[in-house]
Amino acid sequence: MQTNLDETIQFLKQPGEGSLFVISGPSGAGKGTIVQALLPRHSRLTLSISMTTRVPRRGEVEGQHYFFVSKEEFESRIEQGQFLEYALYNGNYYGTPRTFVLNKIAGAEDVILEIEVQGGQQIRKNWERRSVHIFVMPPSRANLLNRLQTRKTESEEAIQARLKRAEEEMGHLPDYDYYVINDQLEEAVQTVSAIIQAERQRIFQSLLKGEKTI
Ligand code: ADP
Ligand code: 5GP
């Protein structure tokens, strides 16, 4: 291993391949809100825009919140291997576009994937070497119900389905590296920021030893 001080510092400062930050947690926990506050605070940080077969909510913009496609189109893209991961969630497909994300990390950008737990598992399996998994939780069940109701984007029936799903998703907490309880928004944003910052200082032994991959 290179131990020369200046050469080592030079090496550490070189922009390497970016990391994937997976953010999961029950619908209504505040993932989207946290991510929107995070993006302007970090350079080299990009949000992956997912593709979905869900119908757009009022105010959602094509290409900004999601790429909205039909079930047929989504399934044909699955067959073409266009997703880094995908999952069925409450009857709709959601998936992460592979090429976009791989180009970003190759260009030393870190990428946030705001995805549910099955997608998180697929990323863990395929990107263990460079993915960091963060689980965002509401302060309580009552609070989660209240946030879903005040967001006013789902019917009461859909809210109940999401609450049920939230209980199931909590069972996946042990699959994650970090948890963040989103009570006071600013505190939660700072906690996620600190995780990103810390992960950027991680030492990858194999890279220091001159190997090409982690
Ligand atoms: P998710 O992306 O996890 O489904 P959202 O980011 O859409 O959740 O947040 C759900 C609702 O809760 C939104 O109306 C949002 O404004 C609100 N919200 C998010 N974080 C907080 C917080 N810390 N305190 C109060 N309300 C919040
Ligand atoms: P919503 O319908 O509330 O926008 O999203 C429902 C769930 O799907 C949320 O937990 C959200 O994080 C997740 N999701 C959004 N995009 C993707 C994706 O590309 N892949 C997976 N697996 N889940 C996603």
PDB file of C-alpha atoms and ligand atoms in Angstrom:
ATOM      1  CA  MET A   1       0.000   0.000   0.000  1.00  0.00           C
ATOM      2  CA  GLN A   2       1.133   3.540  -0.759  1.00  0.00           C
ATOM      3  CA  THR A   3       2.032   5.273   2.514  1.00  0.00           C
ATOM      4  CA  ASN A   4       3.549   8.472   1.185  1.00  0.00           C
ATOM      5  CA  LEU A   5       1.524  11.268   2.843  1.00  0.00           C
ATOM      6  CA  ASP A   6       0.981  13.527  -0.144  1.00  0.00           C
ATOM      7  CA  GLU A   7       0.312  10.708  -2.575  1.00  0.00           C
ATOM      8  CA  THR A   8      -2.214   9.158  -0.200  1.00  0.00           C
ATOM      9  CA  ILE A   9      -4.009  12.472   0.332  1.00  0.00           C
ATOM     10  CA  GLN A  10      -4.071  13.030  -3.416  1.00  0.00           C
ATOM     11  CA  PHE A  11      -5.544   9.560  -3.880  1.00  0.00           C
ATOM     12  CA  LEU A  12      -8.241  10.082  -1.236  1.00  0.00           C
ATOM     13  CA  LYS A  13      -9.279  13.405  -2.752  1.00  0.00           C
ATOM     14  CA  GLN A  14      -9.752  12.004  -6.242  1.00  0.00           C
ATOM     15  CA  PRO A  15     -13.419  11.695  -7.117  1.00  0.00           C
ATOM     16  CA  GLY A  16     -14.122   7.951  -7.205  1.00  0.00           C
ATOM     17  CA  GLU A  17     -17.274   6.056  -8.107  1.00  0.00           C
ATOM     18  CA  GLY A  18     -20.351   7.436  -6.314  1.00  0.00           C
ATOM     19  CA  SER A  19     -22.477   5.607  -3.752  1.00  0.00           C
ATOM     20  CA  LEU A  20     -26.157   4.695  -3.692  1.00  0.00           C
ATOM     21  CA  PHE A  21     -28.153   6.043  -0.757  1.00  0.00           C
ATOM     22  CA  VAL A  22     -31.333   4.012  -0.400  1.00  0.00           C
ATOM     23  CA  ILE A  23     -34.055   5.796   1.566  1.00  0.00           C
ATOM     24  CA  SER A  24     -37.051   3.706   2.572  1.00  0.00           C
ATOM     25  CA  GLY A  25     -39.767   3.889   5.162  1.00  0.00           C
ATOM     26  CA  PRO A  26     -43.546   3.900   5.438  1.00  0.00           C
ATOM     27  CA  SER A  27     -45.500   6.036   2.999  1.00  0.00           C
ATOM     28  CA  GLY A  28     -46.106   9.379   4.722  1.00  0.00           C
ATOM     29  CA  ALA A  29     -43.013   9.118   6.957  1.00  0.00           C
ATOM     30  CA  GLY A  30     -41.577  12.140   5.163  1.00  0.00           C
ATOM     31  CA  LYS A  31     -39.004  10.631   2.781  1.00  0.00           C
ATOM     32  CA  GLY A  32     -39.863  12.944  -0.102  1.00  0.00           C
ATOM     33  CA  THR A  33     -39.872  16.016   2.110  1.00  0.00           C
ATOM     34  CA  ILE A  34     -36.482  15.130   3.602  1.00  0.00           C
ATOM     35  CA  VAL A  35     -34.938  14.396   0.212  1.00  0.00           C
ATOM     36  CA  GLN A  36     -36.118  17.705  -1.271  1.00  0.00           C
ATOM     37  CA  ALA A  37     -34.480  19.540   1.638  1.00  0.00           C
ATOM     38  CA  LEU A  38     -31.273  17.493   1.298  1.00  0.00           C
ATOM     39  CA  LEU A  39     -30.547  17.966  -2.389  1.00  0.00           C
ATOM     40  CA  PRO A  40     -29.609  21.661  -2.278  1.00  0.00           C
ATOM     41  CA  ARG A  41     -27.314  21.019   0.711  1.00  0.00           C
ATOM     42  CA  HIS A  42     -24.936  18.607  -1.019  1.00  0.00           C
ATOM     43  CA  SER A  43     -23.025  18.912  -4.231  1.00  0.00           C
ATOM     44  CA  ARG A  44     -22.517  15.649  -6.148  1.00  0.00           C
ATOM     45  CA  LEU A  45     -25.911  14.368  -4.956  1.00  0.00           C
ATOM     46  CA  THR A  46     -28.684  13.400  -7.384  1.00  0.00           C
ATOM     47  CA  LEU A  47     -32.150  11.973  -6.906  1.00  0.00           C
ATOM     48  CA  SER A  48     -33.083   9.092  -9.179  1.00  0.00           C
ATOM     49  CA  ILE A  49     -36.511   9.659 -10.734  1.00  0.00           C
ATOM     50  CA  SER A  50     -38.398   6.377 -10.766  1.00  0.00           C
ATOM     51  CA  MET A  51     -40.782   4.985 -13.318  1.00  0.00           C
ATOM     52  CA  THR A  52     -44.247   3.925 -12.155  1.00  0.00           C
ATOM     53  CA  THR A  53     -47.584   2.639 -13.384  1.00  0.00           C
ATOM     54  CA  ARG A  54     -49.414   4.525 -10.594  1.00  0.00           C
ATOM     55  CA  VAL A  55     -51.657   7.368 -11.777  1.00  0.00           C
ATOM     56  CA  PRO A  56     -50.191  10.833 -11.160  1.00  0.00           C
ATOM     57  CA  ARG A  57     -51.417  12.658  -8.052  1.00  0.00           C
ATOM     58  CA  ARG A  58     -52.638  16.199  -8.374  1.00  0.00           C
ATOM     59  CA  GLY A  59     -49.611  18.446  -8.895  1.00  0.00           C
ATOM     60  CA  GLU A  60     -47.226  15.649  -9.865  1.00  0.00           C
ATOM     61  CA  VAL A  61     -45.116  16.450 -12.906  1.00  0.00           C
ATOM     62  CA  GLU A  62     -43.903  13.925 -15.489  1.00  0.00           C
ATOM     63  CA  GLY A  63     -40.119  13.528 -15.233  1.00  0.00           C
ATOM     64  CA  GLN A  64     -39.925  15.473 -11.998  1.00  0.00           C
ATOM     65  CA  HIS A  65     -41.806  13.261  -9.536  1.00  0.00           C
ATOM     66  CA  TYR A  66     -41.957  10.112 -11.674  1.00  0.00           C
ATOM     67  CA  PHE A  67     -41.983   8.913 -15.251  1.00  0.00           C
ATOM     68  CA  PHE A  68     -45.566   7.660 -15.596  1.00  0.00           C
ATOM     69  CA  VAL A  69     -46.024   4.709 -17.955  1.00  0.00           C
ATOM     70  CA  SER A  70     -48.583   1.992 -18.687  1.00  0.00           C
ATOM     71  CA  LYS A  71     -48.340  -1.506 -17.217  1.00  0.00           C
ATOM     72  CA  GLU A  72     -47.521  -2.885 -20.694  1.00  0.00           C
ATOM     73  CA  GLU A  73     -44.668  -0.442 -21.181  1.00  0.00           C
ATOM     74  CA  PHE A  74     -43.282  -1.131 -17.707  1.00  0.00           C
ATOM     75  CA  GLU A  75     -43.352  -4.899 -18.289  1.00  0.00           C
ATOM     76  CA  SER A  76     -41.617  -4.545 -21.632  1.00  0.00           C
ATOM     77  CA  ARG A  77     -38.889  -2.465 -19.941  1.00  0.00           C
ATOM     78  CA  ILE A  78     -38.507  -5.181 -17.278  1.00  0.00           C
ATOM     79  CA  GLU A  79     -37.880  -7.694 -20.059  1.00  0.00           C
ATOM     80  CA  GLN A  80     -35.283  -5.395 -21.599  1.00  0.00           C
ATOM     81  CA  GLY A  81     -33.424  -5.235 -18.268  1.00  0.00           C
ATOM     82  CA  GLN A  82     -33.897  -1.482 -17.964  1.00  0.00           C
ATOM     83  CA  PHE A  83     -34.355  -1.445 -14.175  1.00  0.00           C
ATOM     84  CA  LEU A  84     -31.705  -1.551 -11.482  1.00  0.00           C
ATOM     85  CA  GLU A  85     -34.526  -2.780  -9.234  1.00  0.00           C
ATOM     86  CA  TYR A  86     -38.297  -2.777  -9.389  1.00  0.00           C
ATOM     87  CA  ALA A  87     -41.224  -3.846  -7.223  1.00  0.00           C
ATOM     88  CA  LEU A  88     -44.982  -4.107  -7.065  1.00  0.00           C
ATOM     89  CA  TYR A  89     -46.397  -1.856  -4.349  1.00  0.00           C
ATOM     90  CA  ASN A  90     -50.142  -1.653  -3.643  1.00  0.00           C
ATOM     91  CA  GLY A  91     -50.875  -2.978  -7.131  1.00  0.00           C
ATOM     92  CA  ASN A  92     -48.556  -0.672  -9.075  1.00  0.00           C
ATOM     93  CA  TYR A  93     -45.056  -1.149 -10.451  1.00  0.00           C
ATOM     94  CA  TYR A  94     -42.228   1.145  -9.385  1.00  0.00           C
ATOM     95  CA  GLY A  95     -38.682   0.900 -10.751  1.00  0.00           C
ATOM     96  CA  THR A  96     -35.286   2.606 -10.834  1.00  0.00           C
ATOM     97  CA  PRO A  97     -33.895   3.347 -14.329  1.00  0.00           C
ATOM     98  CA  ARG A  98     -30.588   1.488 -14.599  1.00  0.00           C
ATOM     99  CA  THR A  99     -28.677   3.585 -17.147  1.00  0.00           C
ATOM    100  CA  PHE A 100     -29.346   6.932 -15.475  1.00  0.00           C
ATOM    101  CA  VAL A 101     -28.110   5.723 -12.100  1.00  0.00           C
ATOM    102  CA  LEU A 102     -25.052   3.881 -13.404  1.00  0.00           C
ATOM    103  CA  ASN A 103     -23.965   6.915 -15.431  1.00  0.00           C
ATOM    104  CA  LYS A 104     -24.247   9.139 -12.382  1.00  0.00           C
ATOM    105  CA  ILE A 105     -22.214   6.925 -10.073  1.00  0.00           C
ATOM    106  CA  ALA A 106     -19.606   6.397 -12.786  1.00  0.00           C
ATOM    107  CA  GLY A 107     -19.338  10.195 -12.894  1.00  0.00           C
ATOM    108  CA  ALA A 108     -18.629  10.341  -9.109  1.00  0.00           C
ATOM    109  CA  GLU A 109     -22.146  11.473  -8.184  1.00  0.00           C
ATOM    110  CA  ASP A 110     -23.912   9.937  -5.206  1.00  0.00           C
ATOM    111  CA  VAL A 111     -27.475   8.918  -6.028  1.00  0.00           C
ATOM    112  CA  ILE A 112     -30.491   8.823  -3.724  1.00  0.00           C
ATOM    113  CA  LEU A 113     -33.026   6.082  -4.374  1.00  0.00           C
ATOM    114  CA  GLU A 114     -36.297   6.756  -2.574  1.00  0.00           C
ATOM    115  CA  ILE A 115     -37.729   3.259  -2.829  1.00  0.00           C
ATOM    116  CA  GLU A 116     -39.715   0.711  -0.840  1.00  0.00           C
ATOM    117  CA  VAL A 117     -38.242  -2.242   1.032  1.00  0.00           C
ATOM    118  CA  GLN A 118     -38.316  -4.948  -1.676  1.00  0.00           C
ATOM    119  CA  GLY A 119     -36.379  -2.630  -3.991  1.00  0.00           C
ATOM    120  CA  GLY A 120     -33.993  -1.869  -1.129  1.00  0.00           C
ATOM    121  CA  GLN A 121     -33.321  -5.611  -0.757  1.00  0.00           C
ATOM    122  CA  GLN A 122     -32.504  -5.934  -4.468  1.00  0.00           C
ATOM    123  CA  ILE A 123     -30.044  -3.046  -4.249  1.00  0.00           C
ATOM    124  CA  ARG A 124     -28.468  -4.570  -1.132  1.00  0.00           C
ATOM    125  CA  LYS A 125     -27.997  -7.841  -2.993  1.00  0.00           C
ATOM    126  CA  ASN A 126     -26.514  -6.326  -6.154  1.00  0.00           C
ATOM    127  CA  TRP A 127     -24.736  -3.248  -4.773  1.00  0.00           C
ATOM    128  CA  GLU A 128     -23.613  -4.347  -1.322  1.00  0.00           C
ATOM    129  CA  ARG A 129     -20.224  -2.799  -1.944  1.00  0.00           C
ATOM    130  CA  ARG A 130     -21.448   0.706  -2.327  1.00  0.00           C
ATOM    131  CA  SER A 131     -24.971   1.190  -1.033  1.00  0.00           C
ATOM    132  CA  VAL A 132     -26.021   2.779   2.233  1.00  0.00           C
ATOM    133  CA  HIS A 133     -29.513   2.007   3.512  1.00  0.00           C
ATOM    134  CA  ILE A 134     -31.463   4.530   5.581  1.00  0.00           C
ATOM    135  CA  PHE A 135     -34.886   3.857   7.097  1.00  0.00           C
ATOM    136  CA  VAL A 136     -37.103   6.886   7.794  1.00  0.00           C
ATOM    137  CA  MET A 137     -39.846   6.474  10.391  1.00  0.00           C
ATOM    138  CA  PRO A 138     -42.649   8.669  11.680  1.00  0.00           C
ATOM    139  CA  PRO A 139     -42.665   9.460  15.424  1.00  0.00           C
ATOM    140  CA  SER A 140     -45.816   7.331  15.897  1.00  0.00           C
ATOM    141  CA  ARG A 141     -48.603   5.474  14.076  1.00  0.00           C
ATOM    142  CA  ALA A 142     -51.095   8.208  14.966  1.00  0.00           C
ATOM    143  CA  ASN A 143     -48.744  10.795  13.535  1.00  0.00           C
ATOM    144  CA  LEU A 144     -48.342   8.781  10.320  1.00  0.00           C
ATOM    145  CA  LEU A 145     -52.122   8.536   9.897  1.00  0.00           C
ATOM    146  CA  ASN A 146     -52.395  12.261  10.479  1.00  0.00           C
ATOM    147  CA  ARG A 147     -49.705  13.060   7.865  1.00  0.00           C
ATOM    148  CA  LEU A 148     -51.337  10.829   5.258  1.00  0.00           C
ATOM    149  CA  GLN A 149     -54.707  12.446   5.933  1.00  0.00           C
ATOM    150  CA  THR A 150     -53.393  16.006   5.804  1.00  0.00           C
ATOM    151  CA  ARG A 151     -51.375  15.311   2.638  1.00  0.00           C
ATOM    152  CA  LYS A 152     -54.789  14.655   1.042  1.00  0.00           C
ATOM    153  CA  THR A 153     -53.346  12.651  -1.838  1.00  0.00           C
ATOM    154  CA  GLU A 154     -55.042   9.311  -1.169  1.00  0.00           C
ATOM    155  CA  SER A 155     -58.555   8.059  -0.534  1.00  0.00           C
ATOM    156  CA  GLU A 156     -59.355   6.761   2.966  1.00  0.00           C
ATOM    157  CA  GLU A 157     -59.153   3.231   1.549  1.00  0.00           C
ATOM    158  CA  ALA A 158     -55.696   3.845   0.065  1.00  0.00           C
ATOM    159  CA  ILE A 159     -54.572   5.403   3.361  1.00  0.00           C
ATOM    160  CA  GLN A 160     -55.644   2.258   5.235  1.00  0.00           C
ATOM    161  CA  ALA A 161     -53.730   0.093   2.698  1.00  0.00           C
ATOM    162  CA  ARG A 162     -50.623   2.239   3.209  1.00  0.00           C
ATOM    163  CA  LEU A 163     -50.928   2.010   7.013  1.00  0.00           C
ATOM    164  CA  LYS A 164     -51.150  -1.767   6.815  1.00  0.00           C
ATOM    165  CA  ARG A 165     -48.175  -1.816   4.488  1.00  0.00           C
ATOM    166  CA  ALA A 166     -46.315   0.493   6.908  1.00  0.00           C
ATOM    167  CA  GLU A 167     -46.628  -2.115   9.675  1.00  0.00           C
ATOM    168  CA  GLU A 168     -45.186  -4.766   7.321  1.00  0.00           C
ATOM    169  CA  GLU A 169     -42.381  -2.482   6.225  1.00  0.00           C
ATOM    170  CA  MET A 170     -41.309  -1.907   9.830  1.00  0.00           C
ATOM    171  CA  GLY A 171     -40.364  -5.600   9.863  1.00  0.00           C
ATOM    172  CA  HIS A 172     -37.566  -4.755   7.397  1.00  0.00           C
ATOM    173  CA  LEU A 173     -35.833  -2.336   9.741  1.00  0.00           C
ATOM    174  CA  PRO A 174     -33.032  -4.870  10.480  1.00  0.00           C
ATOM    175  CA  ASP A 175     -32.099  -4.824   6.752  1.00  0.00           C
ATOM    176  CA  TYR A 176     -31.082  -1.158   7.041  1.00  0.00           C
ATOM    177  CA  ASP A 177     -27.840   0.499   8.195  1.00  0.00           C
ATOM    178  CA  TYR A 178     -29.345   3.635   9.769  1.00  0.00           C
ATOM    179  CA  TYR A 179     -32.713   4.778  11.115  1.00  0.00           C
ATOM    180  CA  VAL A 180     -34.019   8.341  11.236  1.00  0.00           C
ATOM    181  CA  ILE A 181     -37.165   9.317  13.150  1.00  0.00           C
ATOM    182  CA  ASN A 182     -38.761  12.215  11.319  1.00  0.00           C
ATOM    183  CA  ASP A 183     -40.316  14.234  14.122  1.00  0.00           C
ATOM    184  CA  GLN A 184     -38.832  17.715  13.692  1.00  0.00           C
ATOM    185  CA  LEU A 185     -38.113  17.998   9.977  1.00  0.00           C
ATOM    186  CA  GLU A 186     -34.919  20.046  10.261  1.00  0.00           C
ATOM    187  CA  GLU A 187     -33.435  17.566  12.752  1.00  0.00           C
ATOM    188  CA  ALA A 188     -34.235  14.649  10.461  1.00  0.00           C
ATOM    189  CA  VAL A 189     -32.679  16.414   7.449  1.00  0.00           C
ATOM    190  CA  GLN A 190     -29.531  17.142   9.450  1.00  0.00           C
ATOM    191  CA  THR A 191     -29.291  13.515  10.557  1.00  0.00           C
ATOM    192  CA  VAL A 192     -29.513  12.210   6.984  1.00  0.00           C
ATOM    193  CA  SER A 193     -27.012  14.876   5.911  1.00  0.00           C
ATOM    194  CA  ALA A 194     -24.602  13.698   8.594  1.00  0.00           C
ATOM    195  CA  ILE A 195     -24.929  10.096   7.394  1.00  0.00           C
ATOM    196  CA  ILE A 196     -24.115  11.149   3.810  1.00  0.00           C
ATOM    197  CA  GLN A 197     -21.188  13.220   5.015  1.00  0.00           C
ATOM    198  CA  ALA A 198     -19.809  10.370   7.129  1.00  0.00           C
ATOM    199  CA  GLU A 199     -20.176   7.825   4.335  1.00  0.00           C
ATOM    200  CA  ARG A 200     -18.183  10.075   2.024  1.00  0.00           C
ATOM    201  CA  GLN A 201     -15.244   9.737   4.414  1.00  0.00           C
ATOM    202  CA  ARG A 202     -15.360   5.941   4.367  1.00  0.00           C
ATOM    203  CA  ILE A 203     -12.056   4.182   3.729  1.00  0.00           C
ATOM    204  CA  PHE A 204     -12.258   1.397   1.152  1.00  0.00           C
ATOM    205  CA  GLN A 205      -9.282  -0.841   1.954  1.00  0.00           C
ATOM    206  CA  SER A 206      -9.220  -2.501  -1.438  1.00  0.00           C
ATOM    207  CA  LEU A 207      -8.999   0.817  -3.309  1.00  0.00           C
ATOM    208  CA  LEU A 208      -6.108   1.936  -1.104  1.00  0.00           C
ATOM    209  CA  LYS A 209      -4.401  -1.324  -1.969  1.00  0.00           C
ATOM    210  CA  GLY A 210      -4.699  -0.409  -5.645  1.00  0.00           C
ATOM    211  CA  GLU A 211      -7.457  -2.864  -6.497  1.00  0.00           C
ATOM    212  CA  LYS A 212     -10.020  -1.626  -9.014  1.00  0.00           C
ATOM    213  CA  THR A 213     -13.184  -2.536  -7.114  1.00  0.00           C
ATOM    214  CA  ILE A 214     -14.293  -2.367  -3.501  1.00  0.00           C
TER     215      ILE A 214
HETATM  216  P1  ADP B   1     -43.302  10.079   1.987  1.00  0.00           P
HETATM  217  O1  ADP B   1     -42.445  10.607   0.878  1.00  0.00           O
HETATM  218  O2  ADP B   1     -42.517   9.291   2.993  1.00  0.00           O
HETATM  219  O3  ADP B   1     -44.520   9.338   1.529  1.00  0.00           O
HETATM  220  P2  ADP B   1     -43.976  12.904   2.396  1.00  0.00           P
HETATM  221  O4  ADP B   1     -42.626  13.523   2.294  1.00  0.00           O
HETATM  222  O5  ADP B   1     -44.924  13.047   1.266  1.00  0.00           O
HETATM  223  O6  ADP B   1     -43.839  11.334   2.810  1.00  0.00           O
HETATM  224  O7  ADP B   1     -44.637  13.459   3.729  1.00  0.00           O
HETATM  225  C1  ADP B   1     -45.980  13.118   4.100  1.00  0.00           C
HETATM  226  C2  ADP B   1     -46.694  14.365   4.666  1.00  0.00           C
HETATM  227  O8  ADP B   1     -46.106  14.689   5.925  1.00  0.00           O
HETATM  228  C3  ADP B   1     -46.518  15.589   3.771  1.00  0.00           C
HETATM  229  O9  ADP B   1     -47.726  16.299   3.769  1.00  0.00           O
HETATM  230  C4  ADP B   1     -45.394  16.381   4.456  1.00  0.00           C
HETATM  231  O10 ADP B   1     -45.512  17.760   4.225  1.00  0.00           O
HETATM  232  C5  ADP B   1     -45.603  16.036   5.924  1.00  0.00           C
HETATM  233  N1  ADP B   1     -44.343  15.992   6.710  1.00  0.00           N
HETATM  234  C6  ADP B   1     -43.149  15.471   6.352  1.00  0.00           C
HETATM  235  N2  ADP B   1     -42.248  15.591   7.356  1.00  0.00           N
HETATM  236  C7  ADP B   1     -42.886  16.209   8.367  1.00  0.00           C
HETATM  237  C8  ADP B   1     -42.497  16.624   9.711  1.00  0.00           C
HETATM  238  N3  ADP B   1     -41.268  16.408  10.188  1.00  0.00           N
HETATM  239  N4  ADP B   1     -43.432  17.213  10.481  1.00  0.00           N
HETATM  240  C9  ADP B   1     -44.688  17.400  10.009  1.00  0.00           C
HETATM  241  N5  ADP B   1     -45.136  17.066   8.776  1.00  0.00           N
HETATM  242  C10 ADP B   1     -44.246  16.467   7.963  1.00  0.00           C
HETATM  243  P1  5GP B   2     -45.860   6.680  -3.805  1.00  0.00           P
HETATM  244  O1  5GP B   2     -46.988   6.020  -4.528  1.00  0.00           O
HETATM  245  O2  5GP B   2     -46.257   7.135  -2.412  1.00  0.00           O
HETATM  246  O3  5GP B   2     -45.189   7.760  -4.592  1.00  0.00           O
HETATM  247  O4  5GP B   2     -44.744   5.550  -3.580  1.00  0.00           O
HETATM  248  C1  5GP B   2     -45.081   4.332  -2.977  1.00  0.00           C
HETATM  249  C2  5GP B   2     -43.816   3.627  -2.531  1.00  0.00           C
HETATM  250  O5  5GP B   2     -43.033   3.259  -3.672  1.00  0.00           O
HETATM  251  C3  5GP B   2     -42.924   4.506  -1.644  1.00  0.00           C
HETATM  252  O6  5GP B   2     -42.459   3.693  -0.564  1.00  0.00           O
HETATM  253  C4  5GP B   2     -41.789   4.864  -2.560  1.00  0.00           C
HETATM  254  O7  5GP B   2     -40.575   5.069  -1.851  1.00  0.00           O
HETATM  255  C5  5GP B   2     -41.690   3.609  -3.414  1.00  0.00           C
HETATM  256  N1  5GP B   2     -40.975   3.805  -4.688  1.00  0.00           N
HETATM  257  C6  5GP B   2     -40.904   4.929  -5.451  1.00  0.00           C
HETATM  258  N2  5GP B   2     -40.122   4.707  -6.509  1.00  0.00           N
HETATM  259  C7  5GP B   2     -39.681   3.427  -6.421  1.00  0.00           C
HETATM  260  C8  5GP B   2     -38.815   2.612  -7.224  1.00  0.00           C
HETATM  261  O8  5GP B   2     -38.264   3.014  -8.242  1.00  0.00           O
HETATM  262  N3  5GP B   2     -38.607   1.333  -6.815  1.00  0.00           N
HETATM  263  C9  5GP B   2     -39.181   0.829  -5.690  1.00  0.00           C
HETATM  264  N4  5GP B   2     -38.888  -0.432  -5.359  1.00  0.00           N
HETATM  265  N5  5GP B   2     -39.988   1.565  -4.910  1.00  0.00           N
HETATM  266  C10 5GP B   2     -40.242   2.846  -5.270  1.00  0.00           C
END
